[in-house]
mmCIF file of C-alpha atoms in Angstrom:
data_model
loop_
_atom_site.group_PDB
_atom_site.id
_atom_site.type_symbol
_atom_site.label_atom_id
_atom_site.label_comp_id
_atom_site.label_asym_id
_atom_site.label_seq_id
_atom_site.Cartn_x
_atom_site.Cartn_y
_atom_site.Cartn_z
ATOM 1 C CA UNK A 1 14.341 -18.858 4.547
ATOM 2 C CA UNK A 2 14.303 -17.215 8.184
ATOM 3 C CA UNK A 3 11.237 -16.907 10.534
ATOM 4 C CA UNK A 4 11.365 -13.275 10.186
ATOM 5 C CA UNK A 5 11.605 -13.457 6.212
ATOM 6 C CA UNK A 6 8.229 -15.752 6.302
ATOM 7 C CA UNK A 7 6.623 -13.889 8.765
ATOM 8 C CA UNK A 8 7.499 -10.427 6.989
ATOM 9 C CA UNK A 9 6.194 -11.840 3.509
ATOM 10 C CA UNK A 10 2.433 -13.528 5.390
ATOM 11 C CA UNK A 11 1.997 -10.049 6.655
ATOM 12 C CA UNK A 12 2.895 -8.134 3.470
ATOM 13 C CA UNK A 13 0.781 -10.578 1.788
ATOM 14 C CA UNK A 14 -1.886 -9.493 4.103
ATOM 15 C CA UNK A 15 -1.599 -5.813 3.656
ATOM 16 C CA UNK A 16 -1.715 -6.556 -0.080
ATOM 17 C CA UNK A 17 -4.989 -7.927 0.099
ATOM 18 C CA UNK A 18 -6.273 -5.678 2.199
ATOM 19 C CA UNK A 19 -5.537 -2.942 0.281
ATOM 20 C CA UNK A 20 -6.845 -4.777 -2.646
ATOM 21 C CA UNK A 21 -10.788 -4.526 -1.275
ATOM 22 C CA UNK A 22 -10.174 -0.497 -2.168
ATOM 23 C CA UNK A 23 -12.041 -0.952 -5.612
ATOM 24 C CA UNK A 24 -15.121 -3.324 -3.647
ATOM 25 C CA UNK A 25 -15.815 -0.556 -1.598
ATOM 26 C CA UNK A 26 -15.612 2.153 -3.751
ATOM 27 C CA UNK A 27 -18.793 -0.031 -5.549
ATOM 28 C CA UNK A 28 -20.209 0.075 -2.768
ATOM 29 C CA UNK A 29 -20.041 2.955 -1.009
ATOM 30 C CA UNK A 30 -22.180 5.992 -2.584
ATOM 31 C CA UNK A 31 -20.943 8.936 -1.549
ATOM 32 C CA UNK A 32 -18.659 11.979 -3.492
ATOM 33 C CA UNK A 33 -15.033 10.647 -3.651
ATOM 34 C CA UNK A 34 -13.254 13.171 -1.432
ATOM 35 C CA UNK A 35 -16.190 12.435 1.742
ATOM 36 C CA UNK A 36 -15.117 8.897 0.972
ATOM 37 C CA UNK A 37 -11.412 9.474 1.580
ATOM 38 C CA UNK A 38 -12.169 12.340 4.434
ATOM 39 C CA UNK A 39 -13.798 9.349 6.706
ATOM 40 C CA UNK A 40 -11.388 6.510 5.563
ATOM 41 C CA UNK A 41 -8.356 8.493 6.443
ATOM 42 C CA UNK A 42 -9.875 9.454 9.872
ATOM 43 C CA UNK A 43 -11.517 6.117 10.711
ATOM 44 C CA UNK A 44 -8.002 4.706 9.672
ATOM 45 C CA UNK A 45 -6.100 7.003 11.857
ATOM 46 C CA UNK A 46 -8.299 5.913 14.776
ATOM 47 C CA UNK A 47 -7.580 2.404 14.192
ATOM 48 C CA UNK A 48 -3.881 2.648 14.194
ATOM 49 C CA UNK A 49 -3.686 5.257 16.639
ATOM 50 C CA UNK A 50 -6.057 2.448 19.099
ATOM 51 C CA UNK A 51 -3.242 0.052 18.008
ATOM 52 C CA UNK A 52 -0.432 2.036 19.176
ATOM 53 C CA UNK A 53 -2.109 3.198 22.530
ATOM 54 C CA UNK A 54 -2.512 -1.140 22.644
ATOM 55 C CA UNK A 55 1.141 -1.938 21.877
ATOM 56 C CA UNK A 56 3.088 0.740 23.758
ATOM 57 C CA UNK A 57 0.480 0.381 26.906
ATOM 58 C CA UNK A 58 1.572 3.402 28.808
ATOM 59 C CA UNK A 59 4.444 4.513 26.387
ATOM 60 C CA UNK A 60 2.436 6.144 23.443
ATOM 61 C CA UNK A 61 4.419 9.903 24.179
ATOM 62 C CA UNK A 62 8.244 7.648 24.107
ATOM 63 C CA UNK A 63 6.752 5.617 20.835
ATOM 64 C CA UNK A 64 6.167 8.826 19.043
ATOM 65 C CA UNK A 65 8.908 10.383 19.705
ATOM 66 C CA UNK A 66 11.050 7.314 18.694
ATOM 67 C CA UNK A 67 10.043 7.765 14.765
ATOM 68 C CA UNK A 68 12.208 10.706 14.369
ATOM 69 C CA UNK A 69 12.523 12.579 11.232
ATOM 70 C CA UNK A 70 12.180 9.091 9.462
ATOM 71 C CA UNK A 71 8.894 8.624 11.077
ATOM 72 C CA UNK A 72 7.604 12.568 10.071
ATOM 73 C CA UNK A 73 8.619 12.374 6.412
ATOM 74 C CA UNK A 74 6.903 8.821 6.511
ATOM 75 C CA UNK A 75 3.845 10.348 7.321
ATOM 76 C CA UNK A 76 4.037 13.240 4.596
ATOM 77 C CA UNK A 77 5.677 10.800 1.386
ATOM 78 C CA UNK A 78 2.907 8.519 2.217
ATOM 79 C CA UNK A 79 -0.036 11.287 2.504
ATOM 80 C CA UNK A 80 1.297 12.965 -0.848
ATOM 81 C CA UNK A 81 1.197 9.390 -2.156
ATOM 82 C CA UNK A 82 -2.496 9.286 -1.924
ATOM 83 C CA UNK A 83 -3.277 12.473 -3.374
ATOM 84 C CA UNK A 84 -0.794 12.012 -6.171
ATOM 85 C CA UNK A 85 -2.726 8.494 -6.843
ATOM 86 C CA UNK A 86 -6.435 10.245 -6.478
ATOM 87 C CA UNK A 87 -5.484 13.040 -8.861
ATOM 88 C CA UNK A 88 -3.266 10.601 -11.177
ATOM 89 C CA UNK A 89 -7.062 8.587 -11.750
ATOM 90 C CA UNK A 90 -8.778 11.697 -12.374
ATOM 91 C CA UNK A 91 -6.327 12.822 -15.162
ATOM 92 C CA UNK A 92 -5.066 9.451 -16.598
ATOM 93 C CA UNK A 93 -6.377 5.903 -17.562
ATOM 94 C CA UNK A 94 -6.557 3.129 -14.853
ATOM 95 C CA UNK A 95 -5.094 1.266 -16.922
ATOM 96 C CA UNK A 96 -1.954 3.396 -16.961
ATOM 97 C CA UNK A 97 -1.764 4.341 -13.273
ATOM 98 C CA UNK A 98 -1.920 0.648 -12.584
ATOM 99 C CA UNK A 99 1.440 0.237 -14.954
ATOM 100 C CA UNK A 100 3.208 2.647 -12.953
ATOM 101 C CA UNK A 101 2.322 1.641 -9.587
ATOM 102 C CA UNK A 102 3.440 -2.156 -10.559
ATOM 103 C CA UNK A 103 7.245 -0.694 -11.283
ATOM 104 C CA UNK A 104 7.442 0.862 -7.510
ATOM 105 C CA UNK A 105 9.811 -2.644 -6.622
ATOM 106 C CA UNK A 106 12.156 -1.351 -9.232
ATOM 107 C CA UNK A 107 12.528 2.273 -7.981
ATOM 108 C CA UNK A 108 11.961 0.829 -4.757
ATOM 109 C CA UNK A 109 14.867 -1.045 -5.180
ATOM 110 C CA UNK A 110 17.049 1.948 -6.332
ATOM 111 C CA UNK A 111 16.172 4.372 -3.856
ATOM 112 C CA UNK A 112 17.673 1.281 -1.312
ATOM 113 C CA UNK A 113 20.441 0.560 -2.751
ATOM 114 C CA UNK A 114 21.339 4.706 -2.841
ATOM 115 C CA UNK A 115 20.115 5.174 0.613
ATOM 116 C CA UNK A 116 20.656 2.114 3.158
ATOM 117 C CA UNK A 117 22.964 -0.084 0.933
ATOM 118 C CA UNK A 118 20.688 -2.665 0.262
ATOM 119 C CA UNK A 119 21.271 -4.794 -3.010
ATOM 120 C CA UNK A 120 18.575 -7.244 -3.984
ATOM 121 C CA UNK A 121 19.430 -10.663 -5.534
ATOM 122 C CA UNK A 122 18.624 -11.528 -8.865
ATOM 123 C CA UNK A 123 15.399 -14.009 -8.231
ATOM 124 C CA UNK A 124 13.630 -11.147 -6.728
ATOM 125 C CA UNK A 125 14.587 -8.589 -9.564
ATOM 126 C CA UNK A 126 13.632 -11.041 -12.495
ATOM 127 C CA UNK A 127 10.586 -11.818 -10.229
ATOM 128 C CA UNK A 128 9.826 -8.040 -9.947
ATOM 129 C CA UNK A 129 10.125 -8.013 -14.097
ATOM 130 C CA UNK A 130 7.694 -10.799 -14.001
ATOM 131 C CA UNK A 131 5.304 -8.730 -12.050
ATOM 132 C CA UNK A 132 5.300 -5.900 -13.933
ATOM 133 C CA UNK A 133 4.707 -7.851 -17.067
ATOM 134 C CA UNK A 134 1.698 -9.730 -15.582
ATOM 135 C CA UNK A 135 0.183 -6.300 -14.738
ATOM 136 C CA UNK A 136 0.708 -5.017 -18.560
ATOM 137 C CA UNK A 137 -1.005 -7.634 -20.117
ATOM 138 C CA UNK A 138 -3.608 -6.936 -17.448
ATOM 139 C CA UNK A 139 -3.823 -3.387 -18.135
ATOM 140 C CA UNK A 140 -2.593 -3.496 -22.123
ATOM 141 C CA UNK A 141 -6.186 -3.469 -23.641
ATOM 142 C CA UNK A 142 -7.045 -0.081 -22.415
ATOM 143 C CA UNK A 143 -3.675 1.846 -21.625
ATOM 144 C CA UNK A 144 -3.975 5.022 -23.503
ATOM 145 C CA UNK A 145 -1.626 8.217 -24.261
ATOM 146 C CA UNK A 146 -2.282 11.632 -23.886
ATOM 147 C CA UNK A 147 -1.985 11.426 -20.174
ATOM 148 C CA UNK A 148 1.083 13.212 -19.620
ATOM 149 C CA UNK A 149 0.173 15.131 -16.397
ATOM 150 C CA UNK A 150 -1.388 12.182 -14.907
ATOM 151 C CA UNK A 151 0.871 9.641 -15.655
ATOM 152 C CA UNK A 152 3.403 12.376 -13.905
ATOM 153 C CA UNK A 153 1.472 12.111 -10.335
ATOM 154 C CA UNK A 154 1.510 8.319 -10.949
ATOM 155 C CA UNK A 155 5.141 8.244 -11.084
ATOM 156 C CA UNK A 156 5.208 10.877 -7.950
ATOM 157 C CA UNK A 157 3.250 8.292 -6.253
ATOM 158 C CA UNK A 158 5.464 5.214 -7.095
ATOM 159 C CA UNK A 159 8.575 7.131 -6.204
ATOM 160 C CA UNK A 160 6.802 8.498 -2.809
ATOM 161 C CA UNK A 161 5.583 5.278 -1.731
ATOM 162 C CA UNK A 162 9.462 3.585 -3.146
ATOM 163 C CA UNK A 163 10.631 5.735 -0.627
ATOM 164 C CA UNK A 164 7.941 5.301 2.462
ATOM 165 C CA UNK A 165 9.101 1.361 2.107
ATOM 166 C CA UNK A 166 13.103 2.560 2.346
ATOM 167 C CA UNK A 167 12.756 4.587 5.491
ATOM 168 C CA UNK A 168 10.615 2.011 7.418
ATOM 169 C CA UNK A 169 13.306 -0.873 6.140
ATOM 170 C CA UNK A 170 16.105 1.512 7.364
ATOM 171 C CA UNK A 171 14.399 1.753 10.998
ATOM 172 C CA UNK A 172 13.873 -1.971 11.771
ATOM 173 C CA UNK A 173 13.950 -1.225 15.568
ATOM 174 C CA UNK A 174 11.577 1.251 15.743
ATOM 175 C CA UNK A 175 8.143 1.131 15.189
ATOM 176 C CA UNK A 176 6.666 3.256 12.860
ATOM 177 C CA UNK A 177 2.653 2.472 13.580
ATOM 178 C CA UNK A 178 2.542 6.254 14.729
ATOM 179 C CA UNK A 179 3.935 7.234 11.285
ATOM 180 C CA UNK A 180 1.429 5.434 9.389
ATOM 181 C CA UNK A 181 -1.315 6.735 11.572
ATOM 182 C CA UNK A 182 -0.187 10.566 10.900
ATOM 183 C CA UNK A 183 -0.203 9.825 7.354
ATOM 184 C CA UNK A 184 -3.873 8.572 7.693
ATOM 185 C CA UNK A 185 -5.086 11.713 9.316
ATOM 186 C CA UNK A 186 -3.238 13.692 6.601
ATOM 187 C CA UNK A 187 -4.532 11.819 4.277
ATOM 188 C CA UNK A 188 -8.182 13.028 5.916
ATOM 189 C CA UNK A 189 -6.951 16.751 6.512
ATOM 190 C CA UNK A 190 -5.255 17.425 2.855
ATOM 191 C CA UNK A 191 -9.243 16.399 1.472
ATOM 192 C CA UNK A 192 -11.283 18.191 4.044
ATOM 193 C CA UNK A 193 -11.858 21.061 2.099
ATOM 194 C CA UNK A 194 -13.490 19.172 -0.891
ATOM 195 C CA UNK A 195 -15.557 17.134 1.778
ATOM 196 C CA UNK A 196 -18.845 17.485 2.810
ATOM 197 C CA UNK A 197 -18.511 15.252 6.229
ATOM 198 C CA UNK A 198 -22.028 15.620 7.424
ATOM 199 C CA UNK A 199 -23.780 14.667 4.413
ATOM 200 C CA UNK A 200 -23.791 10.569 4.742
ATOM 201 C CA UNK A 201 -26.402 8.395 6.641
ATOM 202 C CA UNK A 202 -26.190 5.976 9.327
ATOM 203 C CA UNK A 203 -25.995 2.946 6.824
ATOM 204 C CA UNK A 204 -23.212 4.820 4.884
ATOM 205 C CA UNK A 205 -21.230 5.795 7.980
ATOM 206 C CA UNK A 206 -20.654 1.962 9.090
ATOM 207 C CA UNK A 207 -19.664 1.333 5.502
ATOM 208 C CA UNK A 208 -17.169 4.018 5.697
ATOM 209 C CA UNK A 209 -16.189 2.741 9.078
ATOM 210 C CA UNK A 210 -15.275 -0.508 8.073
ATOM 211 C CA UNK A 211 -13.214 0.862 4.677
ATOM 212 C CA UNK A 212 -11.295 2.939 6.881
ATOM 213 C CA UNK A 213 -10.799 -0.140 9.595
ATOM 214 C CA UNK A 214 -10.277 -3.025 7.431
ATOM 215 C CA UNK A 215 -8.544 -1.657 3.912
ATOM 216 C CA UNK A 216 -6.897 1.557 4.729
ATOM 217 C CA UNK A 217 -6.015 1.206 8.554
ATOM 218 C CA UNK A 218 -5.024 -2.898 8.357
ATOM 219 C CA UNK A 219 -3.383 -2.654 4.986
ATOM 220 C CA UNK A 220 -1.133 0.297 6.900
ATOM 221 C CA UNK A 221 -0.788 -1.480 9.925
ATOM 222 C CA UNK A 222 0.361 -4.787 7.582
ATOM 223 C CA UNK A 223 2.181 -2.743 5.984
ATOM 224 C CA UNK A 224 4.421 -0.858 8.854
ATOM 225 C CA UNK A 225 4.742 -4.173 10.709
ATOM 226 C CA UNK A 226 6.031 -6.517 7.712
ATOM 227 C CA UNK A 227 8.230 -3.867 5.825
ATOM 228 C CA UNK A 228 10.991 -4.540 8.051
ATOM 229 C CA UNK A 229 11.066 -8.196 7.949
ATOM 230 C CA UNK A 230 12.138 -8.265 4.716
ATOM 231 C CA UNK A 231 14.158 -6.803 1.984
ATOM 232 C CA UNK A 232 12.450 -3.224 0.463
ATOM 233 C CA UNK A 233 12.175 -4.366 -2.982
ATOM 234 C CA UNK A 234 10.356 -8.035 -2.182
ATOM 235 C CA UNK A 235 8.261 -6.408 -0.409
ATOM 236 C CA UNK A 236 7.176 -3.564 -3.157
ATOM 237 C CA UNK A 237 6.881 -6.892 -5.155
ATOM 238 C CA UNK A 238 4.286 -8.246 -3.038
ATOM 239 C CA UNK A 239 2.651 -5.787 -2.896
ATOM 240 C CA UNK A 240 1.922 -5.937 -6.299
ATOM 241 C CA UNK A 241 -0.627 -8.728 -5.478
ATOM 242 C CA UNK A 242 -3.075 -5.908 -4.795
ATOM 243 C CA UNK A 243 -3.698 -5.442 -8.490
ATOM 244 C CA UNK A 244 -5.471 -9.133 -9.198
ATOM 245 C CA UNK A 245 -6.932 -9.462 -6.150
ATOM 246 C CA UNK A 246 -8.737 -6.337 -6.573
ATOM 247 C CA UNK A 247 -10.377 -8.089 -9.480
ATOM 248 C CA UNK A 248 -11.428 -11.345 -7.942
ATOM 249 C CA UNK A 249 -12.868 -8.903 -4.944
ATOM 250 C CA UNK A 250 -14.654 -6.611 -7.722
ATOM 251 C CA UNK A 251 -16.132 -10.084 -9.307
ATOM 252 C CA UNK A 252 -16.794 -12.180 -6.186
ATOM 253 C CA UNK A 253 -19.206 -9.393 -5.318
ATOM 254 C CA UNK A 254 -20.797 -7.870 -8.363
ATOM 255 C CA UNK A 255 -20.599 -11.141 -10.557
ATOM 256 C CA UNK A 256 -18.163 -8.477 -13.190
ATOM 257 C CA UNK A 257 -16.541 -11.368 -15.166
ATOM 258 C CA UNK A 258 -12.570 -10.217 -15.623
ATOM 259 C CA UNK A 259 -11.302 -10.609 -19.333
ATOM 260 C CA UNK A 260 -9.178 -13.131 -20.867
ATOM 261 C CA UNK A 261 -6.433 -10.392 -20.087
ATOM 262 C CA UNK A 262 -7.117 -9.995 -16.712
ATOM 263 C CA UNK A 263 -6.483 -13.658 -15.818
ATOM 264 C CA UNK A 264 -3.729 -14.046 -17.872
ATOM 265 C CA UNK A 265 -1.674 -10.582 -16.409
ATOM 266 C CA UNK A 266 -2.960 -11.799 -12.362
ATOM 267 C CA UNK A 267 -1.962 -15.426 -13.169
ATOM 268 C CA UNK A 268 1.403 -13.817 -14.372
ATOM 269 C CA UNK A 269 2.022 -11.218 -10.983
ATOM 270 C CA UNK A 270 0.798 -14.474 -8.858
ATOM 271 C CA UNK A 271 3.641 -16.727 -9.954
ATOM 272 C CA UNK A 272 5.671 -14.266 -9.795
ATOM 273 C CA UNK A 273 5.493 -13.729 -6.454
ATOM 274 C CA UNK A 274 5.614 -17.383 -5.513
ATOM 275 C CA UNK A 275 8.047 -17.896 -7.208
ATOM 276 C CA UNK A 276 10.077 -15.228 -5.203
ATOM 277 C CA UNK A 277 9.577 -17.026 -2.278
ATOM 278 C CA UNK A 278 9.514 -20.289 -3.287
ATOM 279 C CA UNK A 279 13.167 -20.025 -5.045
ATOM 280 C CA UNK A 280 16.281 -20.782 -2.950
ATOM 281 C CA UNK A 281 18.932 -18.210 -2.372
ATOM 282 C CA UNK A 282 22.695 -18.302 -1.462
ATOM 283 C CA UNK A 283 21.883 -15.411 0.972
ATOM 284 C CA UNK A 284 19.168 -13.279 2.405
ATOM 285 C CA UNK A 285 19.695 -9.536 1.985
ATOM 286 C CA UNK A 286 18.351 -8.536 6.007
ATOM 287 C CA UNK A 287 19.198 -5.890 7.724
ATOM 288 C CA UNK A 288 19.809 -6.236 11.281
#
């Protein structure tokens, strides 16, 4: 496997468990949902936007101009994204959100293969198949029907995020940290009138501070930096760790034992994964 290839997958990896401390906080933060995602998404956009400013050192103006259209429509797909996934929660079971969001490295890989060419190899399909499975029996206790609106948005999230993994993979020389960064301040403006900014203390600020820092802003930054290194659809696919490590986070720090399902559906995604990467292959799919 190339340097790039491991490199893109450690990061990925990364992002994935970043992401995955979403539900820990949540626990632990109280404050109303949309003040919550008001300071994450600024906090976040701070973090990436100090990022870029340390990167570019003197070209910020040239770096954000570089993302082009790509880069703007980045930054809305992956803003919708979140409100799609907020609203899919509020009208739908966990359970069946989670379902949806594990199939994103299947449309993931059809939106590639329609839009930059990219065909993905067999190992990482039956891999992605894997995944998907593992995160059924994980969810399959409690996945309900009824839900049709909300399992809707879920699938409006899958397919915005498929997409916000295709147009980074089909820039691979240009940075798109400023994209992610719009997208975070979106994120912040789109729930700003449902906010009430003010109305958290000291103690609850540095908790939102560090939500914003360390699971929205580095699971973006992760994200933007590792998408390229590797082929769209493996790296939907690892992303799809978030989903059991959000329930050894969730357990680690409030002692909530995960069910016999649990285990056996994260066990499943996990070997999937390595498995992925473990197996040889005739040829990489990179884009250069």
């Amino acid at each position: 496997m190339r340097k790039e290839i491991w490199l893109g997958t450690v990061l990925l990896a990364a992002s994935a468990a970043a992401y995955s401390t979403a539900g820990f906080f949540t626990r632990l933060i109280h404050v109303d949902a949309m003040t919550m995602l008001f300071w994450r998404g600024i906090f976040a956009g701070l973090f990436l936007t100090a990022m870029v400013a340390w990167r570019e050192r003197g070209h910020v103006a040239k770096s954000v101009r570089a993302i082009g259209r790509d880069g703007l429509l980045i930054a809305l797909c992956s803003a919708l994204a979140t409100v799609c996934f907020l609203n899919a929660f509020r009208l739908s079971s966990v359970a069946d959100v989670m379902v949806i969001d594990a199939t994103i490295p299947f449309l993931t890989a059809g939106i590639a293969w329609l839009l930059i060419g990219e065909r993905e190899d067999r190992i990482t399909l039956l891999a992605t198949l894997a995944a998907v499975a593992g995160v059924a029996v994980m969810a399959g206790p409690a996945i309900a029907s009824g839900h049709l609106l909300g399992n809707l948005l879920a699938l409006g999230m899958a397919l915005l995020m498929s997409v916000v993994l295709v147009l980074i993979r089909r820039n691979p020389g240009v940075s798109m940290l400023p994209a992610v960064a719009l997208s975070a301040f979106l994120c912040a403006l789109i729930v700003l009138p449902y906010a009430q900014p003010f109305a958290v203390d000291r103690v609850e600020m540095l908790e939102l501070f560090l939500f914003g820092t360390t699971q929205f802003g580095m699971g973006l930054l992760l994200l933007a930096l590792g998408t390229p290194l590797v082929s769209a659809t493996r790296g939907a696919l690892i992303g799809t760790l978030q989903t059991p490590l959000a329930t050894f986070w969730v357990w680690l720090a409030f002692a909530e034992t995960p069910a016999v399902a649990t285990l056996a559906g994260g066990a499943i995604v996990l070997a999937a994964v390595l498995g992925d990467i473990a197996l040889p292959r005739r040829k990489q799919h990179v884009i250069t």
